[in-house]
Coordinates of C-alpha atoms in Angstrom, one line a residue:
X26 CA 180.3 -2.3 -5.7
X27 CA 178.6 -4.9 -7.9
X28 CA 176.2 -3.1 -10.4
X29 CA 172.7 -5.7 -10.0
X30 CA 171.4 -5.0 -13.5
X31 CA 174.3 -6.2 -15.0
X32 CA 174.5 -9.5 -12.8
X33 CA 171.1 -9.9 -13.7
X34 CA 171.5 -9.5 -17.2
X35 CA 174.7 -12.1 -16.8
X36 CA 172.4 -14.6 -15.0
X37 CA 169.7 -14.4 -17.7
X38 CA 172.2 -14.8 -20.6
X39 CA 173.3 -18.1 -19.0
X40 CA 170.1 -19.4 -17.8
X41 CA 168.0 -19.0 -20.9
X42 CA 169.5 -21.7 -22.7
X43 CA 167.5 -24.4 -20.2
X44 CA 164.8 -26.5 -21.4
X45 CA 161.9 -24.7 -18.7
X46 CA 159.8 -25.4 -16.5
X47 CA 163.0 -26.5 -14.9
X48 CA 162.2 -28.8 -11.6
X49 CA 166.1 -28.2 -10.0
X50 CA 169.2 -26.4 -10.1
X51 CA 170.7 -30.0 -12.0
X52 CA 168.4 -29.0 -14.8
X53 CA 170.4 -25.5 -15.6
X54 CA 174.0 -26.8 -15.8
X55 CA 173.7 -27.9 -19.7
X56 CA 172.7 -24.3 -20.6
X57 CA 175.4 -23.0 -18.7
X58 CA 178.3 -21.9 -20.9
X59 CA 180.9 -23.1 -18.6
X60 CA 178.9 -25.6 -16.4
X61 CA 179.1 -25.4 -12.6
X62 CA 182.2 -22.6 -13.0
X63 CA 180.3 -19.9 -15.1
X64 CA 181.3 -17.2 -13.2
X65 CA 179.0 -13.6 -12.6
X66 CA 180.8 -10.8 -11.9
X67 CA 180.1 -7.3 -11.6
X68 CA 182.5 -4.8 -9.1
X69 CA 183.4 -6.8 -6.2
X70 CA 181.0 -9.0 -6.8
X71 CA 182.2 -12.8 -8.5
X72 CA 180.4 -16.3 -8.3
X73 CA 180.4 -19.4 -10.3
X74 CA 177.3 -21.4 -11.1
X75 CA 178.3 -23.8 -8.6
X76 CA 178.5 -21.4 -5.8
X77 CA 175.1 -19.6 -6.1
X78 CA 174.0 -22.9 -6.1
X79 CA 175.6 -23.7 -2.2
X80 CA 175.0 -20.3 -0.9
X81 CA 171.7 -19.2 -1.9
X82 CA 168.6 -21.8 -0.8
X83 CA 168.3 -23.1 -4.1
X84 CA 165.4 -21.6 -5.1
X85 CA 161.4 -22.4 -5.1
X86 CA 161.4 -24.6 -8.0
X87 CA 159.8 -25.0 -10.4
X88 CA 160.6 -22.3 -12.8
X89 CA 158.8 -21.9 -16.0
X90 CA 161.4 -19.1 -17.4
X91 CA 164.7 -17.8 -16.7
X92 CA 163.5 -14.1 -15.6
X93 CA 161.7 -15.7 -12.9
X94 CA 164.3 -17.7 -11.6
X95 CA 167.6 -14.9 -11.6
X96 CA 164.6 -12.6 -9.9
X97 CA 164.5 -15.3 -6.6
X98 CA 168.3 -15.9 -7.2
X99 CA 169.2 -11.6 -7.0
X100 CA 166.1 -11.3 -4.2
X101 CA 168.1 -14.4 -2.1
X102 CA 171.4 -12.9 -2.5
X103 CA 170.4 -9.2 -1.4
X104 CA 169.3 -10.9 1.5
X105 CA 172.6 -12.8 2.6
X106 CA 174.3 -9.3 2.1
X107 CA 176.0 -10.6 -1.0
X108 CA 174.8 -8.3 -3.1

């Protein structure tokens, strides 16, 4: 089972980097360590950049910090039952 803190905490690390308020999910990939394949994992849970990005909607942009943004990301996952 995928521990939520610690994809959260992942998410952050990787998303802080970005110059906010971002407008779109284009604006995070040059703060992303590893681009689009920065993977999150925790348990059973693992997902690259580029697949939150095609499974969850995206987001309700714009984002003036990180926290913000991994909250909508975690809250849209729960809900597709990936986490």
């Amino acid at each position: 089972m995928a521990d939520e803190d610690e994809i959260r905490e992942q998410m952050i690390d990787a998303f802080e980097g970005a110059d906010y308020p971002i407008s779109n999910p284009m604006d995070l990939v040059p703060a992303l360590p590893n681009g689009p394949g920065t993977k999150f994992e925790s348990g059973d849970f693992s997902m690259t950049a580029m697949e939150l990005n095609t499974k969850t909607s995206g987001g309700d942009f714009p984002y003036d910090d990180p926290e913000s943004f991994v909250d909508d990301v975690i809250e849209d996952l729960k809900d597709q039952g990936e986490l």
